PDB file of C-alpha atoms in Angstrom:
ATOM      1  CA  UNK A   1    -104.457 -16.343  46.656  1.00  0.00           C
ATOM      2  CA  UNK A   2    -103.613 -19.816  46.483  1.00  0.00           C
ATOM      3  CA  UNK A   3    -102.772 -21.366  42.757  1.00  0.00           C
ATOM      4  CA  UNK A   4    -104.970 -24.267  42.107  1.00  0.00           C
ATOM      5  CA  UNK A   5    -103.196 -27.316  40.419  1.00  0.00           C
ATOM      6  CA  UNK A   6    -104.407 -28.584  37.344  1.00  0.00           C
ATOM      7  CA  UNK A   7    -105.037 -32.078  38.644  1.00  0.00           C
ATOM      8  CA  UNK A   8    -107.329 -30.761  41.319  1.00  0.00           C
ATOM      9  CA  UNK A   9    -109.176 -28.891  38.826  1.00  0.00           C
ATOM     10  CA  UNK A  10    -112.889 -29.784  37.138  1.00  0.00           C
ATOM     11  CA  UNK A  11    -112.675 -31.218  33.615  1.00  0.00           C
ATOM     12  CA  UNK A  12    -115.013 -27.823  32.947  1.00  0.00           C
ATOM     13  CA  UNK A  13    -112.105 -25.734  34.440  1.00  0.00           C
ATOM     14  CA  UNK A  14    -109.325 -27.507  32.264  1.00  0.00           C
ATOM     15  CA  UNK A  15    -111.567 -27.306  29.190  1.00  0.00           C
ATOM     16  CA  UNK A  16    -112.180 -23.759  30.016  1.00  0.00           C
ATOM     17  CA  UNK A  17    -108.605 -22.561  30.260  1.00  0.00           C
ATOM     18  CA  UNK A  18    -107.484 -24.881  27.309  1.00  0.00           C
ATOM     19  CA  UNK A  19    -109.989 -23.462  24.997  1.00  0.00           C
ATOM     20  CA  UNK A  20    -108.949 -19.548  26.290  1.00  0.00           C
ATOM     21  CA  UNK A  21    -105.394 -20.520  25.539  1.00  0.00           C
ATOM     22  CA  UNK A  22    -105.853 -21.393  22.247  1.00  0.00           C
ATOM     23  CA  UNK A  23    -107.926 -18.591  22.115  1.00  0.00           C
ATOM     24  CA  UNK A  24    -105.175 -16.285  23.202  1.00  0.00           C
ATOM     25  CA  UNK A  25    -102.722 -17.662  20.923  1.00  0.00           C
ATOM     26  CA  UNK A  26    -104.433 -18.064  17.729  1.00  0.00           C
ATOM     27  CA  UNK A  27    -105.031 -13.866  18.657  1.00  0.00           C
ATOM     28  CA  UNK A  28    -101.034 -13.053  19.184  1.00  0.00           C
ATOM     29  CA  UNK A  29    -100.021 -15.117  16.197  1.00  0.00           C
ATOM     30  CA  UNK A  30    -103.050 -13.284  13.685  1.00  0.00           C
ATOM     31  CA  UNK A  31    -101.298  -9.973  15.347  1.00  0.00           C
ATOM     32  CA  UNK A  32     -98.069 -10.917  15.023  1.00  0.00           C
ATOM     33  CA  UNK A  33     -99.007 -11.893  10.937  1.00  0.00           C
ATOM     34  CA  UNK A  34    -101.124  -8.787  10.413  1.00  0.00           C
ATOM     35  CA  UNK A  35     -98.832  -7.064   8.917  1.00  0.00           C
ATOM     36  CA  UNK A  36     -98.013 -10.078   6.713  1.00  0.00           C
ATOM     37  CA  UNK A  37    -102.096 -11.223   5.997  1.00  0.00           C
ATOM     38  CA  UNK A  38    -103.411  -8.017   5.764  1.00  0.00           C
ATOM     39  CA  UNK A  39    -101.765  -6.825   2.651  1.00  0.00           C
ATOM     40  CA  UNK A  40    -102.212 -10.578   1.204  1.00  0.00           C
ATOM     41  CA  UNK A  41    -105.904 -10.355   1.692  1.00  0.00           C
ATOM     42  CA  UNK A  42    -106.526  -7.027   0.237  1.00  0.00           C
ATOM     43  CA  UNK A  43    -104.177  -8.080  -2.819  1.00  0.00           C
ATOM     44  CA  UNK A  44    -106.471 -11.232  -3.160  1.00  0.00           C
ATOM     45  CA  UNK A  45    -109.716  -9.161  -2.546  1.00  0.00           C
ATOM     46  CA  UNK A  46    -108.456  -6.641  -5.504  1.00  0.00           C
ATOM     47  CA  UNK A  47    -107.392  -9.048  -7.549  1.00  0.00           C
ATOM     48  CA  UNK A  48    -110.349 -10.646  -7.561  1.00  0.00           C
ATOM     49  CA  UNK A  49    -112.567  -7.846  -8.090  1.00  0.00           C
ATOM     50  CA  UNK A  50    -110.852  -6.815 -11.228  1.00  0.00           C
ATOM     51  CA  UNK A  51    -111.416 -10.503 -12.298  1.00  0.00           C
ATOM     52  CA  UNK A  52    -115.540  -9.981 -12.083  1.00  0.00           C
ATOM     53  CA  UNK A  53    -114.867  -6.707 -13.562  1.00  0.00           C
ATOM     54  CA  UNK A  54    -112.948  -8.218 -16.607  1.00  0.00           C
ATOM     55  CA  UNK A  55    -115.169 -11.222 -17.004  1.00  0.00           C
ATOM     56  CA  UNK A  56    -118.391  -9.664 -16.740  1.00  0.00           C
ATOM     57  CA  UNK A  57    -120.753 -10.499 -19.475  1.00  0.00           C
TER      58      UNK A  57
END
């Protein structure tokens, strides 16, 4: 199969593939974090949760 070169491509395709790309990365960078955000967001979540517990009128 023949590789298509991006200046012979439709302004669709290039918006297509730019948009996936992003896509892709944004995905290995949150799985590359997870171990790093995960924790972070269940501390906040927690923390949070005892706060409406504490405050609660």
């Amino acid at each position: 199969m023949a590789r298509v070169k991006w200046d012979q491509m439709t302004d669709e395709s290039q918006a297509m593939i730019k948009k996936v790309g992003l896509i892709s990365l944004g995905g290995v960078i949150l799985l590359a974090f997870s171990k790093i955000i995960f924790p972070l967001v269940m501390l906040g979540g927690g923390s949070y949760v005892a706060w409406r517990a504490l405050f609660k009128k």
